[in-house]
CSV table of C-alpha atoms in Angstrom, one decimal:
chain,number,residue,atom,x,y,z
A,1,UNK,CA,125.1,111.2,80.5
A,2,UNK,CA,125.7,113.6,83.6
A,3,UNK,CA,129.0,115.1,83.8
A,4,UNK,CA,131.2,113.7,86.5
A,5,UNK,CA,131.0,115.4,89.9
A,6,UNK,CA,134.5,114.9,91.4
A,7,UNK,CA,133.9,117.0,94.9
A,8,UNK,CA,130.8,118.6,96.6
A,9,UNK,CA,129.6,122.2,94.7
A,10,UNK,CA,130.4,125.5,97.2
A,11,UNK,CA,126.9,126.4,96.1
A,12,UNK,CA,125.6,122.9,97.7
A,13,UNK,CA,127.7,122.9,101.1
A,14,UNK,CA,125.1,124.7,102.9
A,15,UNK,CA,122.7,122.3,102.4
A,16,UNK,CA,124.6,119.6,103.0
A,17,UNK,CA,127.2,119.8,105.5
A,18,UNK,CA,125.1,119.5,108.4
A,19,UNK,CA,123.8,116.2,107.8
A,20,UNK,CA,127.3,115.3,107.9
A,21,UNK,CA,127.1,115.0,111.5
A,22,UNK,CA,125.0,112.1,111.5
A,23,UNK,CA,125.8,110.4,108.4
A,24,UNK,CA,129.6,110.5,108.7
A,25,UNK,CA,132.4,110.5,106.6
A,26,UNK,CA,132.2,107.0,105.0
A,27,UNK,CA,128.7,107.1,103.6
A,28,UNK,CA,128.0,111.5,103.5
A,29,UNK,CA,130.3,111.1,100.1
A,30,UNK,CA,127.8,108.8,99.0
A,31,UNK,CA,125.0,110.4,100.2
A,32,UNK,CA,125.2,113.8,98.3
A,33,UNK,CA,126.2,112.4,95.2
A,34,UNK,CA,123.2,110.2,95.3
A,35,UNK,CA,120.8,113.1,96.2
A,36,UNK,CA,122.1,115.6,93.3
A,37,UNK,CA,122.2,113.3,90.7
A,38,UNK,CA,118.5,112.3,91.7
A,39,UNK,CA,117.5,115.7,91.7
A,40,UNK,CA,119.5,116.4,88.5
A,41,UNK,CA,117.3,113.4,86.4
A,42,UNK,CA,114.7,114.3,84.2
A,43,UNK,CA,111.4,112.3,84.1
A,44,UNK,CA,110.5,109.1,85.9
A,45,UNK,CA,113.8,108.1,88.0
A,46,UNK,CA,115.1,104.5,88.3
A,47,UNK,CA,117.9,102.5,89.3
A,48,UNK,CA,118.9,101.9,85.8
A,49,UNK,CA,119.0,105.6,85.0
A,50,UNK,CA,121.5,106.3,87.8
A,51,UNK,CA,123.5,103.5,86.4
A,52,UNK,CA,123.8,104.9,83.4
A,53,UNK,CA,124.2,108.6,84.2
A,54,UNK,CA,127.3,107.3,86.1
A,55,UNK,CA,128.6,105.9,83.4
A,56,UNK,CA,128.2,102.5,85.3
A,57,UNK,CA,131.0,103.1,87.0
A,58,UNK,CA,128.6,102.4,90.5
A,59,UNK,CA,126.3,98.8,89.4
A,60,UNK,CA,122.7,98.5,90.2
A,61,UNK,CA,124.0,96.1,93.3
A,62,UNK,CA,125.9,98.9,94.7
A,63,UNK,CA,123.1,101.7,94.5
A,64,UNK,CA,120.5,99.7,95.6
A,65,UNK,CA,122.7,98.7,98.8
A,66,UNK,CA,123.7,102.1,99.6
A,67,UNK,CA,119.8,103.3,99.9
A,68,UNK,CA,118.1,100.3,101.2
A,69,UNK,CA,121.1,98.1,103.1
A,70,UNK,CA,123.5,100.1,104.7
A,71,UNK,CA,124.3,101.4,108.0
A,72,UNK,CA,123.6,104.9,107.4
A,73,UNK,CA,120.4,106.4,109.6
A,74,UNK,CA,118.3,108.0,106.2
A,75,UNK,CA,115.0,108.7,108.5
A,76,UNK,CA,117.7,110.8,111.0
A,77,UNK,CA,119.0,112.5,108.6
A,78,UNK,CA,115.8,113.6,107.3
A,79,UNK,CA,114.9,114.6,110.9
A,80,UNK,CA,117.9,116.8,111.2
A,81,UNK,CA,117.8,118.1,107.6
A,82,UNK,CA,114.2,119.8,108.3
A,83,UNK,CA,115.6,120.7,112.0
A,84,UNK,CA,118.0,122.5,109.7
A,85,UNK,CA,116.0,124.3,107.3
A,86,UNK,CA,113.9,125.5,109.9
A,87,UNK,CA,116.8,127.2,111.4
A,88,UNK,CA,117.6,129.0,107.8
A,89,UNK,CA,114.5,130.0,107.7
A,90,UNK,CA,114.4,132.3,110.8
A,91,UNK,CA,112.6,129.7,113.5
A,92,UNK,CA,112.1,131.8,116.9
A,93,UNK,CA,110.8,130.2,119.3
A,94,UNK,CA,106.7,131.4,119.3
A,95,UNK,CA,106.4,130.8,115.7
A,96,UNK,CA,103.1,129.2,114.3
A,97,UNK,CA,104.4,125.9,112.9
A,98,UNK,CA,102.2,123.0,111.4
A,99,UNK,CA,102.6,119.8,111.2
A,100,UNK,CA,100.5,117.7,108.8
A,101,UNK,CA,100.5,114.5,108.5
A,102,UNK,CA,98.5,111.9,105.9
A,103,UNK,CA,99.3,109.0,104.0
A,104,UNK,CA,99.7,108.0,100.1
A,105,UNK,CA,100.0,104.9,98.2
A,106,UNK,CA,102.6,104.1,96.0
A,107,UNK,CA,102.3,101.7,93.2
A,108,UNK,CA,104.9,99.0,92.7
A,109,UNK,CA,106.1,97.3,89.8
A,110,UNK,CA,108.9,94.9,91.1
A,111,UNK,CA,108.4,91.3,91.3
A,112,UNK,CA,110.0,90.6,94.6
A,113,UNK,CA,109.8,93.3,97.1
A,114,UNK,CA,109.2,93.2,101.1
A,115,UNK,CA,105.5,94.2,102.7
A,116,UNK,CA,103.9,94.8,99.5
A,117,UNK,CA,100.0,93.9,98.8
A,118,UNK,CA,97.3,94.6,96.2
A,119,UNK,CA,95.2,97.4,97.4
A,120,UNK,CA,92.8,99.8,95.8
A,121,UNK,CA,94.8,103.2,94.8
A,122,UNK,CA,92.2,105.7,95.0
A,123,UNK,CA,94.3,107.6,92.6
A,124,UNK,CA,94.1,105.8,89.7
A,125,UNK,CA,91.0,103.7,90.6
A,126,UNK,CA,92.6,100.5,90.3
A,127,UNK,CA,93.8,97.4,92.2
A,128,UNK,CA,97.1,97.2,92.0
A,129,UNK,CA,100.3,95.9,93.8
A,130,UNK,CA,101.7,98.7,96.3
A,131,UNK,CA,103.1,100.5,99.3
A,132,UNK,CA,101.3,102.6,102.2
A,133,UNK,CA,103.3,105.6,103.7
A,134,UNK,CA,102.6,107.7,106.4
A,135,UNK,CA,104.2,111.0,105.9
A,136,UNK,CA,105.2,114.0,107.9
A,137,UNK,CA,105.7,117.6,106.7
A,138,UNK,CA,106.1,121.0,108.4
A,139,UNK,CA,105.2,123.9,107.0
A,140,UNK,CA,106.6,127.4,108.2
A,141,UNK,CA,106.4,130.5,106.6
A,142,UNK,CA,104.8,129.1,103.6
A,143,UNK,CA,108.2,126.4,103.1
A,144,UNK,CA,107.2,122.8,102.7
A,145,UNK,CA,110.0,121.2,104.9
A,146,UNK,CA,109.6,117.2,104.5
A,147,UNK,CA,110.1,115.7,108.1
A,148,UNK,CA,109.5,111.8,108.3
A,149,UNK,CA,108.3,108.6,106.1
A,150,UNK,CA,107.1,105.8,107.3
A,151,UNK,CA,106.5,102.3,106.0
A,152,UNK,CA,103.2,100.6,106.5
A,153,UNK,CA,103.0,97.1,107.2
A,154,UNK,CA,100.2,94.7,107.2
A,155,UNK,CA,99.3,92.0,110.0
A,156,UNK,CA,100.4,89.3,107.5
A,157,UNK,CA,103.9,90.6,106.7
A,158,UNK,CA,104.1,91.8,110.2
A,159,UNK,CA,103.6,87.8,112.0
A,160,UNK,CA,106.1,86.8,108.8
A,161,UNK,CA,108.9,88.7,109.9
A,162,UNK,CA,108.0,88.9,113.7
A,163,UNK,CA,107.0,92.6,113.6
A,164,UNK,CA,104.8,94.1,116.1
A,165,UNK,CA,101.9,95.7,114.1
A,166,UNK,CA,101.1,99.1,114.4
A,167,UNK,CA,98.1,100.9,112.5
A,168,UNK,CA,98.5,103.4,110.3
A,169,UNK,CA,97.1,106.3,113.1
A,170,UNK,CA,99.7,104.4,115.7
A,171,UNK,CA,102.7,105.4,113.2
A,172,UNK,CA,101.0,108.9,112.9
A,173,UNK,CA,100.9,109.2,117.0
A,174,UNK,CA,104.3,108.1,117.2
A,175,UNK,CA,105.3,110.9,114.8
A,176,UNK,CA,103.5,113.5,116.8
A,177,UNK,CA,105.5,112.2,120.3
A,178,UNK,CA,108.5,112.3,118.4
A,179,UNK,CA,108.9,115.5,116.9
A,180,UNK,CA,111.8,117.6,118.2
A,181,UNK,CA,111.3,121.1,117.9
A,182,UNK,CA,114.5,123.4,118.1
A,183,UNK,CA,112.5,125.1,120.5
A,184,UNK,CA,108.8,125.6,122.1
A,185,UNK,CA,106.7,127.2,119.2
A,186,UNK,CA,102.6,127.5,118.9
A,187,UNK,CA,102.8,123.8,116.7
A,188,UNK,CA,99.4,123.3,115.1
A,189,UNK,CA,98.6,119.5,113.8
A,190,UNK,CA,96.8,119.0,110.4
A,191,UNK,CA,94.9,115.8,109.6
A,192,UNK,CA,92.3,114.5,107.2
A,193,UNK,CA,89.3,112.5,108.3
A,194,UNK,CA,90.6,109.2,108.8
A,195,UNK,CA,93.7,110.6,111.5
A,196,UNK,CA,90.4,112.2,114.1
A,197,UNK,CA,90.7,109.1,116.3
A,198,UNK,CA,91.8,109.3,120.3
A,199,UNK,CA,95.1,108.0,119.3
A,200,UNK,CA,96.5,110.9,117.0
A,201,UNK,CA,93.9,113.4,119.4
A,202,UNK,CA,95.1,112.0,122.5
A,203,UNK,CA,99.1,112.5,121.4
A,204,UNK,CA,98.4,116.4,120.5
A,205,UNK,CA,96.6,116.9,123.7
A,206,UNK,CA,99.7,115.4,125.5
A,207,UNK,CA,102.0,117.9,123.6
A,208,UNK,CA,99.6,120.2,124.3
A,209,UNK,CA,99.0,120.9,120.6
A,210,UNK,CA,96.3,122.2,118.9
A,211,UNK,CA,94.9,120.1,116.3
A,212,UNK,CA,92.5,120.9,112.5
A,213,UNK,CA,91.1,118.2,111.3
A,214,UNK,CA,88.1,117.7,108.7
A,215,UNK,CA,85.2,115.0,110.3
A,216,UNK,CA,83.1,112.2,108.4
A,217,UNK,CA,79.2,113.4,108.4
A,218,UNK,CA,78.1,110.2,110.0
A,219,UNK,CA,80.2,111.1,113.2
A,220,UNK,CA,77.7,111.8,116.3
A,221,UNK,CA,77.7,114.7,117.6
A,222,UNK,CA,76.4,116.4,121.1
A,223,UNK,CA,75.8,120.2,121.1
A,224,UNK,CA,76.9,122.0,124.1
A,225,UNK,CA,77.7,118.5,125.6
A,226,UNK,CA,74.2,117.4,125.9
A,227,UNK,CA,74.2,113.9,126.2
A,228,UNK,CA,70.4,113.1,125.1
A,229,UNK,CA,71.0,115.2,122.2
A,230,UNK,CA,72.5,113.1,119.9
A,231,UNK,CA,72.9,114.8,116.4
A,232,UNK,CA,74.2,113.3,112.9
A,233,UNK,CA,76.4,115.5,111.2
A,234,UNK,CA,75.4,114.6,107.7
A,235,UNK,CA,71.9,116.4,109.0
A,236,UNK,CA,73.1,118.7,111.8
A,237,UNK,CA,75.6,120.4,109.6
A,238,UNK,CA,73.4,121.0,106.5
A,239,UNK,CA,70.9,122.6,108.7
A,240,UNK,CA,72.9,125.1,111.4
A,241,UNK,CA,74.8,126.3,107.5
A,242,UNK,CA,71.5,126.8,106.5
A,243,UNK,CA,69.8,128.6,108.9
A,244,UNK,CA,73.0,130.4,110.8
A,245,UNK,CA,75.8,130.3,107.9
A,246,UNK,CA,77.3,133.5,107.3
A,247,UNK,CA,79.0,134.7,104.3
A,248,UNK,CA,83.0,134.9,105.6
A,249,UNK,CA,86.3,135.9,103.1
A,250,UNK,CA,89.0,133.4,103.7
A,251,UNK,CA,92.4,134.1,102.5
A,252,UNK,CA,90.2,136.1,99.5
A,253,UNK,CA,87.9,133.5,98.9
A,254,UNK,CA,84.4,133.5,99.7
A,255,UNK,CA,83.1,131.3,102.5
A,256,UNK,CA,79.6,130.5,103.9
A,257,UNK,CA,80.9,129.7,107.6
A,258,UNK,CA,78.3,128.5,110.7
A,259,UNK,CA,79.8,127.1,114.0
A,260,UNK,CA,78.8,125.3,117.4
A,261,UNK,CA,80.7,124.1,119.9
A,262,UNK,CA,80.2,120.4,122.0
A,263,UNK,CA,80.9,117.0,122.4
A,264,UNK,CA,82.1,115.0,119.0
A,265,UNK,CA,82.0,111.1,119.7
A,266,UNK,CA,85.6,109.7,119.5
A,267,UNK,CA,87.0,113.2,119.7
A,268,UNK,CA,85.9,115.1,123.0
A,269,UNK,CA,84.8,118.7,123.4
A,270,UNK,CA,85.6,120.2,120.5
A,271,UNK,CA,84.6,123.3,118.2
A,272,UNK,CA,82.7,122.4,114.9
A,273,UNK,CA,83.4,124.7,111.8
A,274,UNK,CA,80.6,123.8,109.0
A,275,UNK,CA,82.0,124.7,105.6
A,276,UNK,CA,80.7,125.7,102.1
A,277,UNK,CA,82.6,127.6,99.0
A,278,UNK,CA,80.2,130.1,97.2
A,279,UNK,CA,78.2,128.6,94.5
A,280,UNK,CA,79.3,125.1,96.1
A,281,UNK,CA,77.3,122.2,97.3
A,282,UNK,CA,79.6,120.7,99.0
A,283,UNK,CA,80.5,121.6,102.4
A,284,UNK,CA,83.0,120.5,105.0
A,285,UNK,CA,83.0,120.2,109.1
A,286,UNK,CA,86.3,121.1,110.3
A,287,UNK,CA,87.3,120.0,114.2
A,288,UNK,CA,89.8,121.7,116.3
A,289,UNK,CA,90.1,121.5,120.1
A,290,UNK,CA,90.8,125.2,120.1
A,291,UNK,CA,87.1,126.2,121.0
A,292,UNK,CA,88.3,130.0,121.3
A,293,UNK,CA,89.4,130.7,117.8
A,294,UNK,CA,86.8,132.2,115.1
A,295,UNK,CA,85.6,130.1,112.6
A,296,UNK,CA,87.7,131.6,109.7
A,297,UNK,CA,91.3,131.5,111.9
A,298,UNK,CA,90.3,127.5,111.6
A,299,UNK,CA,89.5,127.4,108.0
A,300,UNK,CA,92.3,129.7,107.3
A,301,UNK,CA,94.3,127.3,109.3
A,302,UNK,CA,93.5,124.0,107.5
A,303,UNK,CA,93.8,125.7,104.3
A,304,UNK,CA,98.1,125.0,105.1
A,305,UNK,CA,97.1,121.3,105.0
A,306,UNK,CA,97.8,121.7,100.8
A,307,UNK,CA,101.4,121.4,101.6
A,308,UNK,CA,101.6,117.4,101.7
A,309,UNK,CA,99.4,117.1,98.7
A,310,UNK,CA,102.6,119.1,97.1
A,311,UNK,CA,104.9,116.7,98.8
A,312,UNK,CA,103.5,113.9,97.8
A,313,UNK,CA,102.8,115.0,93.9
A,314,UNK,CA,106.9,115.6,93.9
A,315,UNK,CA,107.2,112.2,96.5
A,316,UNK,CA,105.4,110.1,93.5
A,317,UNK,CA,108.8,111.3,91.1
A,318,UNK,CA,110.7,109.0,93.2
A,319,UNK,CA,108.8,106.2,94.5
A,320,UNK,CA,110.2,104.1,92.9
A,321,UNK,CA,113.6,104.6,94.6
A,322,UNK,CA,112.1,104.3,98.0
A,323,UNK,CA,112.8,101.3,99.7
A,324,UNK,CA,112.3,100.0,103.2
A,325,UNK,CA,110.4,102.9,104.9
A,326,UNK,CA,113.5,105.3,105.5
């Protein structure tokens, strides 16, 4: 059992006084207690376990309400809690920030719980009962800085409770025209494969973001804009890394780097980076709308992505705490 915290630590108030602000006084009592004695567990965390490392002095009722029922605004106070961190890290406005954005899927073992499905976790290779998330992190001087969470929710579920459905790229766009900076920095978006659509394209363009994102090989693509000259990138790429690839250092690393610029279909004009590790096969096209930068500012660039693979390795200690997409 935990020993009993009576008032917040003076090593802890920096953290979290601000969120104070929006949570206020009734449920910010609740609020860090809850987070330190999460943070405090060891292995898997559960309802039970807080139960029992408060000497059950708060039920399973109670804890459950207070993160999934009550009033209090959790996705705000994420929000202003990165808002914050940014801040204590030194954000001026001008800084390089990048936002990456993806989705993971957690599996569920409850019985009775809202919008889940069986769906294949590519993790574990399975079919399983579970939730989609689409997640949100900045990353800024090398700090991981979580930012937003968002609950997927399929047709069905959606016409059940009288939900307008939204895909999982729409939730993604809506993060992008959301995001509140502290002030105007030189924001660069991160995405995998499946996020290059005009939706999540078309919402960086509008904030006048640049965007990195890796393409599927059977996209079609249009050198120099050439309309008649319709190239598969499965082909196209292997061939211009063959004949034109140059061997680059990346971050230390060596690369074998070729590049062209054009027309990608679903995408626009657009500058292709083709891809390939040293004493790799496989290679990767990388797509950015920032046609001036070299071809190893983009891979170093995308290279940042890692960051939400670290969130959600740490995110996966506590699914199965989240509840309702806050």
């Amino acid at each position: 059992m935990l020993p009993r915290i009576s008032c917040l630590p003076r090593c802890c108030k920096r953290f979290f006084v601000p969120a104070r602000r929006v949570l206020g006084p009734e449920h910010f009592a609740h609020f860090w207690r809850m987070v330190i004695l999460v943070a405090a567990l060891q292995g898997r965390r559960s309802l039970s376990k807080i139960t029992q490392a408060t000497a059950e002095r708060r039920t399973r009722q109670a804890i459950a309400h207070f993160l999934d029922g009550d009033l209090w605004d959790g996705p705000c106070a994420l929000r202003q809690k990165a808002l914050d961190t940014l801040r204590q890290l030194g954000w001026r406005p001008g800084d390089t920030l990048y936002v990456v954005l993806d989705d993971t899927q957690q599996r569920k073992r409850g019985k009775k719980m809202d919008a889940v499905q069986k769906l294949f976790l590519h993790a574990d290779k399975v079919y399983a009962r579970a939730h989609i998330f689409v997640t949100c992190v900045l990353v800024y001087r090398g700090v991981v800085i979580p930012y937003a969470v968002r609950l997927w929710l399929s047709q069905a579920f959606s016409r059940q409770e009288r939900i307008s459905f939204r895909k999982l790229t729409e939730l993604a766009a809506e993060m992008i025209d959301q995001l509140v900076l502290p002030g105007q920095g030189k924001v660069i978006a991160l995405f995998d494969a499946y996020y290059l659509c005009p939706v999540v394209v078309q919402a960086c363009e509008d904030r006048g973001w640049a965007y990195i994102s890796v393409a599927k090989k059977n996209r079609n693509f249009f050198p120099q804009g050439r309309d008649r000259d319709k190239r598969k990138l499965s082909r196209y790429g292997r061939n211009v890394l063959r004949r034109d690839g140059r061997a680059v250092k990346v971050c230390g690393k060596p690369h074998r780097l070729a590049e062209r610029v054009g027309r990608l279909s679903k995408a626009g004009e657009v500058k292709l980076v083709f891809s390939r590790r040293v004493r790799d096969r496989a290679w990767v096209v990388l797509v950015t709308n920032r046609r001036q930068w070299s071809a190893k500012t983009i891979v170093a660039h995308y290279q940042q992505r890692w960051g939400i693979e670290i969130f959600h390795a740490d995110y996966d200690e506590k699914d199965n705490l989240y509840r309702g997409g806050q």
